[in-house]
Coordinates of C-alpha atoms in Angstrom, one line a residue:
M821 CA -232.0 -36.8 -35.1
Y822 CA -229.7 -39.9 -34.9
I823 CA -230.4 -40.9 -38.5
L824 CA -229.9 -37.4 -39.8
G825 CA -226.7 -36.9 -37.7
S826 CA -225.4 -40.3 -39.0
L827 CA -226.1 -39.2 -42.6
I828 CA -224.2 -36.0 -42.1
V829 CA -221.2 -38.0 -40.9
L830 CA -221.4 -40.2 -43.9
L831 CA -221.6 -37.3 -46.3
T832 CA -218.6 -35.7 -44.6
F833 CA -216.7 -38.9 -45.1
L834 CA -217.7 -39.0 -48.8
T835 CA -216.7 -35.3 -49.2
I836 CA -213.2 -36.0 -48.0
I837 CA -212.9 -39.1 -50.2
S838 CA -214.1 -37.2 -53.2
Y839 CA -211.7 -34.4 -52.5
Y840 CA -208.7 -36.7 -52.6
L841 CA -209.9 -38.8 -55.5
S842 CA -210.5 -35.6 -57.5
E843 CA -206.8 -34.8 -56.9
K844 CA -207.8 -32.0 -54.4
D845 CA -210.0 -30.2 -57.0
I846 CA -212.3 -28.4 -54.6
L847 CA -214.8 -27.5 -57.4
S848 CA -214.9 -30.9 -59.0
T849 CA -218.6 -32.0 -59.2
P850 CA -218.2 -35.0 -56.8
V851 CA -217.0 -32.6 -54.1
T852 CA -219.7 -30.0 -54.8
L853 CA -222.4 -32.7 -54.8
C854 CA -221.3 -34.0 -51.4
M855 CA -221.0 -30.5 -50.0
A856 CA -224.4 -29.5 -51.4
F857 CA -226.2 -32.4 -49.6
L858 CA -224.1 -31.9 -46.5
G859 CA -225.1 -28.3 -46.3
T860 CA -228.8 -29.0 -46.8
C861 CA -228.8 -31.8 -44.3
A862 CA -227.1 -29.5 -41.7
M863 CA -229.8 -26.8 -42.3
A864 CA -232.5 -29.5 -42.0
L865 CA -231.0 -30.6 -38.7
A866 CA -231.0 -27.0 -37.4
Y867 CA -234.8 -26.7 -38.2
A868 CA -235.7 -30.3 -37.3
D869 CA -237.9 -29.3 -34.3
V870 CA -239.7 -26.6 -36.3
W871 CA -240.5 -28.9 -39.1
L872 CA -241.1 -32.0 -36.9
L873 CA -238.5 -33.8 -38.9
S874 CA -237.7 -37.4 -38.0
L875 CA -235.7 -38.7 -40.9
S876 CA -236.5 -42.3 -41.8
Y877 CA -233.9 -44.9 -42.7
M878 CA -235.4 -45.2 -46.2
T879 CA -234.9 -41.5 -46.9
A880 CA -231.4 -41.6 -45.6
W881 CA -230.8 -44.6 -47.9
V882 CA -232.2 -42.6 -50.9
I883 CA -229.8 -39.8 -50.3
F884 CA -226.8 -42.0 -49.6
V885 CA -227.5 -44.3 -52.6
G886 CA -228.0 -41.3 -54.9
V887 CA -224.8 -39.5 -53.9
S888 CA -222.8 -42.8 -53.9
G889 CA -224.2 -43.7 -57.4
Y890 CA -223.1 -40.4 -58.8
L891 CA -219.6 -40.7 -57.3
L892 CA -219.2 -44.3 -58.5
G893 CA -220.2 -43.4 -62.1
Y894 CA -218.0 -40.3 -62.1
F895 CA -214.8 -42.0 -60.7
L896 CA -215.2 -45.3 -62.6
W897 CA -215.3 -43.3 -65.9
F898 CA -212.6 -40.9 -65.0
Y899 CA -210.1 -43.4 -63.8
Y900 CA -210.9 -45.9 -66.5
K901 CA -210.0 -43.2 -69.1
N902 CA -206.9 -42.3 -67.2
R903 CA -205.7 -45.9 -67.2
T904 CA -206.6 -46.7 -70.8
E905 CA -205.2 -43.6 -72.5
E906 CA -201.5 -43.1 -72.7
N907 CA -199.4 -39.9 -72.6
L908 CA -202.1 -37.7 -71.1
I909 CA -201.3 -34.0 -71.2
S910 CA -203.2 -31.4 -69.3
S911 CA -205.3 -29.0 -71.4
K912 CA -203.6 -25.7 -72.5
D913 CA -205.4 -22.6 -73.6
H914 CA -204.9 -20.3 -76.6
V915 CA -203.3 -17.5 -74.5
D916 CA -203.7 -14.7 -77.0
E917 CA -206.6 -12.2 -76.8
I918 CA -209.8 -13.6 -78.3
H919 CA -211.3 -11.0 -80.6
V920 CA -215.0 -10.7 -81.4
S921 CA -216.8 -9.1 -84.2
I922 CA -218.0 -5.6 -83.2
I923 CA -220.8 -5.8 -85.8
A924 CA -221.9 -9.2 -84.5
T925 CA -221.8 -7.9 -80.9
C926 CA -224.1 -5.0 -81.8
I927 CA -226.5 -7.4 -83.6
F928 CA -226.4 -9.7 -80.5
V929 CA -227.4 -6.8 -78.2
V930 CA -230.4 -6.1 -80.5
F931 CA -231.3 -9.8 -80.3
E932 CA -231.2 -9.5 -76.5
L933 CA -233.5 -6.5 -76.4
V934 CA -236.0 -8.3 -78.7
S935 CA -235.8 -11.3 -76.5
I936 CA -236.5 -9.2 -73.4
Y937 CA -239.4 -7.6 -75.2
G938 CA -240.7 -11.1 -76.0
S939 CA -240.4 -12.3 -72.4
Y940 CA -242.2 -9.2 -71.1
T941 CA -245.0 -9.6 -73.7
Y942 CA -245.5 -13.2 -72.8
M943 CA -245.4 -12.5 -69.1
D944 CA -247.9 -9.7 -69.5
N945 CA -250.3 -11.9 -71.5
V946 CA -250.2 -14.6 -68.9
T947 CA -250.6 -12.3 -65.9
S948 CA -253.4 -10.4 -67.5
M949 CA -255.5 -13.6 -67.2
F950 CA -255.3 -13.2 -63.4
I951 CA -254.7 -9.6 -62.4
S952 CA -254.9 -6.1 -63.9
T953 CA -251.9 -4.0 -62.8
N954 CA -249.2 -1.8 -64.2
S955 CA -246.7 -2.8 -61.5
L956 CA -243.8 -4.8 -63.1
I957 CA -242.9 -6.3 -59.7
E958 CA -246.4 -7.6 -59.2
K959 CA -246.5 -9.0 -62.7
V960 CA -243.2 -10.9 -62.1
G961 CA -244.5 -12.3 -58.8
I962 CA -247.8 -13.4 -60.2
F963 CA -246.2 -14.9 -63.3
H964 CA -243.9 -17.1 -61.2
I965 CA -246.7 -18.3 -59.0
V966 CA -248.9 -19.2 -62.0
I967 CA -246.1 -21.1 -63.8
M968 CA -245.1 -23.0 -60.6
D969 CA -248.6 -23.8 -59.3
Q970 CA -249.5 -27.1 -61.0
N971 CA -253.2 -26.7 -59.9
I972 CA -253.4 -23.5 -62.0
T973 CA -251.5 -24.9 -65.0
S974 CA -253.5 -28.1 -65.1
S975 CA -256.9 -26.4 -64.7
M976 CA -256.3 -23.5 -67.1
S977 CA -254.9 -23.3 -70.6
I978 CA -251.7 -21.3 -70.1
P979 CA -250.3 -20.6 -73.6
P980 CA -246.7 -21.6 -74.3
K981 CA -244.1 -19.0 -75.0
P982 CA -244.0 -18.3 -78.8
R983 CA -241.4 -20.5 -80.4
L984 CA -239.5 -17.6 -82.0
Y985 CA -238.9 -15.9 -78.6
S986 CA -238.1 -19.3 -77.0
W987 CA -235.4 -19.9 -79.6
L988 CA -234.1 -16.4 -79.3
E989 CA -233.9 -16.7 -75.5
D990 CA -231.8 -19.8 -75.9
M991 CA -229.5 -18.1 -78.4
C992 CA -229.1 -15.2 -76.0
C993 CA -228.2 -17.6 -73.2
V994 CA -225.6 -19.3 -75.3
G995 CA -224.2 -16.1 -76.6
S996 CA -223.9 -14.7 -73.1
F997 CA -221.9 -17.8 -72.1
I998 CA -219.5 -17.2 -75.0
Y999 CA -219.0 -13.6 -73.9
M1000 CA -218.5 -14.8 -70.3
Y1001 CA -215.9 -17.3 -71.6
I1002 CA -214.0 -14.6 -73.5
L1003 CA -214.3 -12.2 -70.5
A1004 CA -212.8 -14.7 -68.1
H1005 CA -210.2 -15.9 -70.6
D1006 CA -208.8 -12.5 -71.5
H1007 CA -208.9 -11.4 -67.9
V1008 CA -206.8 -14.4 -66.8
Y1009 CA -204.3 -14.5 -69.6
Q1010 CA -204.1 -10.9 -70.7
A1011 CA -205.2 -9.1 -67.5
K1012 CA -207.8 -7.2 -69.6
V1013 CA -211.4 -6.6 -68.6
K1014 CA -213.6 -6.0 -71.6
W1015 CA -216.2 -3.8 -69.8
Y1016 CA -218.5 -3.7 -72.7
F1017 CA -219.2 -7.4 -72.3
I1018 CA -220.7 -6.9 -68.8
P1019 CA -223.9 -5.1 -70.1
I1020 CA -224.4 -8.0 -72.5
I1021 CA -224.3 -10.4 -69.6
I1022 CA -226.5 -8.2 -67.4
L1023 CA -229.1 -8.0 -70.2
Y1024 CA -229.4 -11.8 -70.2
L1025 CA -229.7 -11.8 -66.4
C1026 CA -232.5 -9.2 -66.6
N1027 CA -234.3 -11.4 -69.1
S1028 CA -234.1 -14.3 -66.7
L1029 CA -235.2 -12.2 -63.7
L1030 CA -238.1 -10.8 -65.7
T1031 CA -239.9 -14.2 -65.5
G1032 CA -238.9 -14.8 -61.8
G1033 CA -236.1 -17.1 -62.8
R1034 CA -233.6 -16.4 -60.0
F1035 CA -232.0 -19.8 -60.4
N1036 CA -231.2 -19.1 -64.0
T1037 CA -229.2 -16.1 -62.7
V1038 CA -227.4 -18.3 -60.1
A1039 CA -226.6 -20.8 -62.8
T1040 CA -225.2 -18.2 -65.1
L1041 CA -223.0 -16.7 -62.5
M1042 CA -221.8 -20.2 -61.5
G1043 CA -220.8 -20.7 -65.2
L1044 CA -218.8 -17.5 -65.1
G1045 CA -217.1 -18.7 -61.9
I1046 CA -216.2 -22.1 -63.5
F1047 CA -214.7 -20.4 -66.5
Y1048 CA -212.4 -18.3 -64.2
Y1049 CA -211.6 -21.4 -62.1
V1050 CA -210.6 -23.6 -65.1
F1051 CA -208.6 -20.9 -66.8
N1052 CA -206.6 -20.3 -63.6
K1053 CA -206.1 -24.1 -63.2
R1054 CA -204.9 -24.4 -66.8
K1055 CA -202.6 -21.4 -66.4
N1056 CA -201.0 -23.1 -63.4
N1057 CA -200.9 -26.6 -65.0
W1058 CA -203.7 -27.7 -62.7
N1059 CA -201.6 -27.2 -59.6
L1060 CA -203.5 -24.2 -58.4
G1061 CA -204.7 -24.6 -54.8
I1062 CA -206.9 -22.6 -52.5
T1063 CA -205.4 -21.2 -49.3
L1064 CA -207.2 -21.0 -46.0
K1065 CA -207.5 -17.2 -46.4
Q1066 CA -209.0 -17.6 -49.8
A1067 CA -211.4 -20.3 -48.6
A1068 CA -212.5 -18.0 -45.7
K1069 CA -213.1 -15.1 -48.2
Y1070 CA -215.1 -17.3 -50.5
G1071 CA -217.1 -18.6 -47.5
V1072 CA -218.0 -15.1 -46.5
L1073 CA -219.0 -14.3 -50.1
L1074 CA -221.1 -17.4 -50.2
A1075 CA -222.9 -16.6 -46.9
V1076 CA -223.7 -13.1 -48.2
M1077 CA -225.1 -14.5 -51.5
L1078 CA -227.2 -17.0 -49.6
L1079 CA -228.7 -14.3 -47.4
F1080 CA -229.3 -12.1 -50.4
F1081 CA -231.1 -14.9 -52.3
P1082 CA -234.3 -14.9 -50.1
M1083 CA -234.1 -11.1 -49.9
S1084 CA -234.4 -10.9 -53.7
M1085 CA -238.0 -12.2 -53.4
V1086 CA -238.9 -8.6 -52.4
L1087 CA -237.5 -7.2 -55.6
L1088 CA -239.3 -9.9 -57.7
G1089 CA -242.7 -9.3 -56.1
R1090 CA -242.7 -12.7 -54.4
S1091 CA -242.8 -11.4 -50.8
D1092 CA -244.9 -8.9 -48.8
M1093 CA -242.0 -8.0 -46.5
E1094 CA -241.5 -4.3 -45.9
I1095 CA -238.0 -3.4 -44.8
T1096 CA -237.8 -0.5 -42.3
V1097 CA -235.7 0.3 -39.3
D1098 CA -238.5 -0.9 -37.0
T1099 CA -239.0 -4.3 -38.8
I1100 CA -235.4 -5.1 -39.5
G1101 CA -235.3 -7.8 -36.7
I1102 CA -238.4 -9.5 -38.0
V1103 CA -237.2 -9.2 -41.6
F1104 CA -233.9 -10.9 -40.7
K1105 CA -235.7 -13.7 -38.9
D1106 CA -238.0 -14.2 -42.0
V1107 CA -235.0 -14.1 -44.3
M1108 CA -233.2 -16.8 -42.3
Y1109 CA -236.3 -19.0 -42.4
N1110 CA -236.8 -18.4 -46.1
L1111 CA -233.1 -19.4 -46.6
A1112 CA -233.8 -22.6 -44.6
V1113 CA -236.7 -23.3 -46.8
Y1114 CA -234.5 -23.0 -49.9
V1115 CA -231.5 -24.9 -48.5
G1116 CA -233.0 -27.3 -46.0
A1117 CA -236.7 -28.0 -46.4
E1118 CA -236.0 -30.3 -49.3
I1119 CA -234.9 -33.0 -46.8
K1120 CA -238.3 -32.7 -44.9
L1121 CA -240.2 -32.8 -48.2
L1122 CA -238.3 -35.8 -49.5
N1123 CA -238.9 -37.6 -46.2
T1124 CA -242.6 -36.9 -46.5
F1125 CA -242.6 -38.2 -50.1
V1126 CA -240.7 -41.4 -49.2
T1127 CA -242.7 -42.3 -46.0
E1128 CA -246.2 -41.1 -47.0
T1129 CA -246.6 -40.6 -50.7
Y1130 CA -244.4 -43.2 -52.4
I1131 CA -245.4 -46.2 -50.3
N1132 CA -249.1 -45.5 -50.8
A1133 CA -249.0 -44.8 -54.6
R1134 CA -248.8 -46.8 -57.7
Y1135 CA -247.0 -45.5 -60.8
D1136 CA -247.9 -47.0 -64.2
D1137 CA -246.4 -44.2 -66.3
P1138 CA -244.0 -44.7 -69.2
I1139 CA -240.4 -45.6 -68.3
A1140 CA -238.4 -42.6 -66.9
S1141 CA -241.3 -40.3 -67.5
H1142 CA -241.0 -38.4 -64.2
T1143 CA -237.3 -38.0 -64.5
L1144 CA -237.7 -36.9 -68.2
S1145 CA -241.1 -35.2 -67.7
T1146 CA -240.2 -32.2 -69.8
L1147 CA -239.0 -34.4 -72.7
Y1148 CA -242.2 -36.5 -72.5
G1149 CA -244.3 -33.3 -72.4
K1150 CA -242.6 -32.0 -75.6
I1151 CA -243.2 -35.3 -77.4
G1152 CA -246.8 -35.4 -76.1
N1153 CA -247.5 -31.9 -77.5
A1154 CA -245.7 -32.7 -80.8
F1155 CA -247.6 -36.0 -81.4
N1156 CA -250.8 -35.2 -79.6
I1157 CA -250.4 -37.8 -76.8
P1158 CA -252.5 -36.3 -73.9
S1159 CA -251.2 -38.8 -71.3
W1160 CA -247.6 -37.6 -71.9
R1161 CA -248.3 -33.9 -71.8
D1162 CA -248.7 -33.6 -68.0
V1163 CA -247.0 -36.8 -66.9
G1164 CA -245.1 -34.9 -64.2
A1165 CA -248.1 -33.0 -62.9
G1166 CA -248.4 -33.4 -59.2
D1167 CA -244.8 -34.3 -58.7
I1168 CA -243.9 -31.1 -56.8
P1169 CA -246.9 -30.0 -54.7
F1170 CA -246.5 -27.2 -52.1
D1171 CA -246.5 -28.3 -48.5
S1172 CA -246.3 -27.0 -45.0
V1173 CA -246.0 -28.3 -41.5
N1174 CA -247.3 -26.8 -38.2
G1175 CA -248.2 -23.6 -40.2
N1176 CA -244.6 -23.3 -41.5
F1177 CA -244.3 -23.1 -45.3
L1178 CA -241.9 -25.6 -46.8
G1179 CA -242.1 -24.8 -50.5
N1180 CA -242.3 -27.5 -53.2
V1181 CA -238.8 -28.8 -54.0
Y1182 CA -237.8 -32.4 -53.2
T1183 CA -234.2 -32.8 -54.3
M1184 CA -233.3 -34.4 -57.6
F1185 CA -234.0 -37.9 -56.1
R1186 CA -237.8 -37.7 -56.0
P1187 CA -238.4 -38.3 -59.7
Y1188 CA -235.6 -40.9 -59.8
M1189 CA -237.4 -42.9 -57.1
T1190 CA -240.8 -42.4 -58.6
D1191 CA -239.5 -44.0 -61.8
G1192 CA -237.5 -46.8 -60.3
G1193 CA -237.3 -46.9 -56.6
L1194 CA -233.8 -47.1 -55.0
I1195 CA -232.6 -48.8 -58.2
G1196 CA -233.8 -45.8 -60.2
V1197 CA -232.1 -43.4 -57.8
F1198 CA -228.8 -45.3 -58.3
I1199 CA -229.0 -45.7 -62.1
F1200 CA -230.0 -42.1 -62.9
S1201 CA -227.4 -40.7 -60.5
F1202 CA -224.8 -43.1 -61.9
I1203 CA -225.5 -41.9 -65.5
M1204 CA -225.3 -38.3 -64.5
G1205 CA -221.9 -38.9 -62.8
V1206 CA -220.6 -40.5 -66.0
I1207 CA -221.7 -37.6 -68.2
F1208 CA -220.1 -35.0 -65.9
A1209 CA -216.9 -37.1 -65.7
Y1210 CA -216.8 -37.2 -69.5
F1211 CA -217.0 -33.4 -69.9
Y1212 CA -214.5 -32.9 -67.0
Y1213 CA -212.1 -35.3 -68.6
K1214 CA -212.4 -33.4 -71.9
V1215 CA -211.9 -30.1 -70.2
R1216 CA -208.8 -31.3 -68.3
Y1217 CA -206.9 -33.3 -70.9
K1218 CA -208.4 -33.0 -74.4
Y1219 CA -208.1 -29.3 -75.3
S1220 CA -205.2 -27.6 -76.9
G1221 CA -205.8 -23.9 -77.8
S1222 CA -204.8 -22.8 -81.2
I1223 CA -205.6 -20.0 -83.7
D1224 CA -208.3 -22.2 -85.3
N1225 CA -209.7 -23.5 -82.1
K1226 CA -209.9 -20.5 -79.8
I1227 CA -213.0 -21.6 -77.9
D1228 CA -213.2 -24.9 -75.9
F1229 CA -216.6 -26.2 -76.7
N1230 CA -216.4 -28.8 -73.9
L1231 CA -215.7 -26.1 -71.4
L1232 CA -218.6 -24.1 -72.6
V1233 CA -220.9 -27.0 -72.1
Y1234 CA -219.3 -27.9 -68.8
G1235 CA -219.8 -24.3 -67.6
W1236 CA -223.4 -24.3 -68.8
I1237 CA -224.4 -27.6 -67.1
Y1238 CA -222.3 -27.3 -63.9
Y1239 CA -225.0 -25.7 -61.8
C1240 CA -227.0 -29.0 -62.0
V1241 CA -224.7 -30.6 -59.4
P1242 CA -224.4 -27.9 -56.6
L1243 CA -228.1 -27.2 -57.0
S1244 CA -229.1 -30.9 -57.1
F1245 CA -230.3 -30.7 -53.5
F1246 CA -233.0 -28.5 -54.9
S1247 CA -234.5 -30.1 -57.9
N1248 CA -234.0 -32.4 -61.0
W1249 CA -232.3 -29.8 -63.1
F1250 CA -230.2 -32.1 -65.2
Y1251 CA -232.8 -34.5 -66.6
G1252 CA -235.8 -32.2 -66.2
L1253 CA -234.5 -29.1 -67.9
L1254 CA -231.2 -29.7 -69.6
A1255 CA -231.6 -33.1 -71.2
P1256 CA -234.6 -32.1 -73.4
S1257 CA -232.8 -29.0 -74.8
L1258 CA -229.3 -30.4 -75.0
L1259 CA -229.3 -30.8 -78.8
R1260 CA -230.9 -27.4 -79.4
M1261 CA -228.4 -25.7 -77.1
A1262 CA -225.5 -27.5 -78.8
L1263 CA -226.7 -26.1 -82.2
C1264 CA -227.0 -22.7 -80.7
F1265 CA -223.4 -23.0 -79.3
Y1266 CA -222.0 -23.7 -82.7
I1267 CA -224.0 -20.9 -84.4
C1268 CA -223.1 -18.3 -81.9
R1269 CA -219.5 -19.3 -81.8
F1270 CA -219.0 -18.7 -85.5
F1271 CA -221.2 -15.6 -85.5
I1272 CA -219.5 -13.8 -82.6
L1273 CA -215.8 -14.6 -83.0
K1274 CA -213.7 -12.5 -85.3
N1275 CA -211.6 -14.2 -87.9
D1276 CA -208.0 -13.1 -87.3
E1277 CA -206.6 -14.6 -90.4

């Protein structure tokens, strides 16, 4: 308890420092990173007795070194650029309404429907290997379990998603972000709500939920929130603050969303809870525990890894192969290198303690430590901090909206990758999922940008 309590105090201190070094930008990634780990540590403290959690000094060091490495990389880059570039002017948006091609929008909706069909067909083919059912909810639940259970994926030949549908899904993701960008931009600057954009965004969210990907939904909504936040900041010359009343309102909204997140397991077929008047008390208790698993059990699992798994294991895998396991897997499949295909297999086993389920997520620091110990935790966190500082700097100082440059590409990318930081307490999103697809997604951004936008000249 003493070590975990001390870590919470240190993270609180880092949060305050980050807030002022970020010029009181409450949603800057250093602040959100500190708050994310502060929240998950607080939740772990609340369930420490249930999970028999006695945080080791080494685990506390892993978290502290990782968070500090990110902050150091971020602020070194940001303040270095501030000092070396002269006459910095805050970014300004093209304030006129951004027009889109109606024909291109109709075609995009067709692409989304085809993508949904492809996702459903793929899910149906995979789940048919295990069950025979006509229930969509059961299929979604089984599909997620199959994909996440490494024992199943390593012992059975699960076919990959067809490349056409995979590319189409990425295009729909990028296109949805562009429509969200325009939706937020025109709402902030023109007080217009383009309602017909909302079904386009919902279709993409449905595509994500179809395969049990709730975190893709969370990531998308975070991107929309960041677009609104940045546009309001730019509109007010980056002097926009958040009042206590607004902070309380957003806090209540966050609490509702956190409670709804485990409840969504019922809708996605990943829970056998039955909600009735008689069971509402039990359901609420289960929901709170499921929330604790998602928001706090990562600390217990990381502690187990550091104190039991890491010290007793030897890793002779290629450099950074656990941090970049998805990239290594793609290279292994492309060049028929069997040892690289499943290099990350076994990294996220499910665990439980005292009969209490803990899940299988270990924060973003587990693969970093597997690849390089504490030095690896610092280096990978430092690099991630530099990359986010680069995009934030571009978003804040390097964009000037014009007729020919109506969409800020850097803000699009920033909104797309932002979720990796507030959800870093959960998993290795940045290197594990985003890094391997960064070039492909960048290409999709450019294609969709010219396809969707209407030429006003």
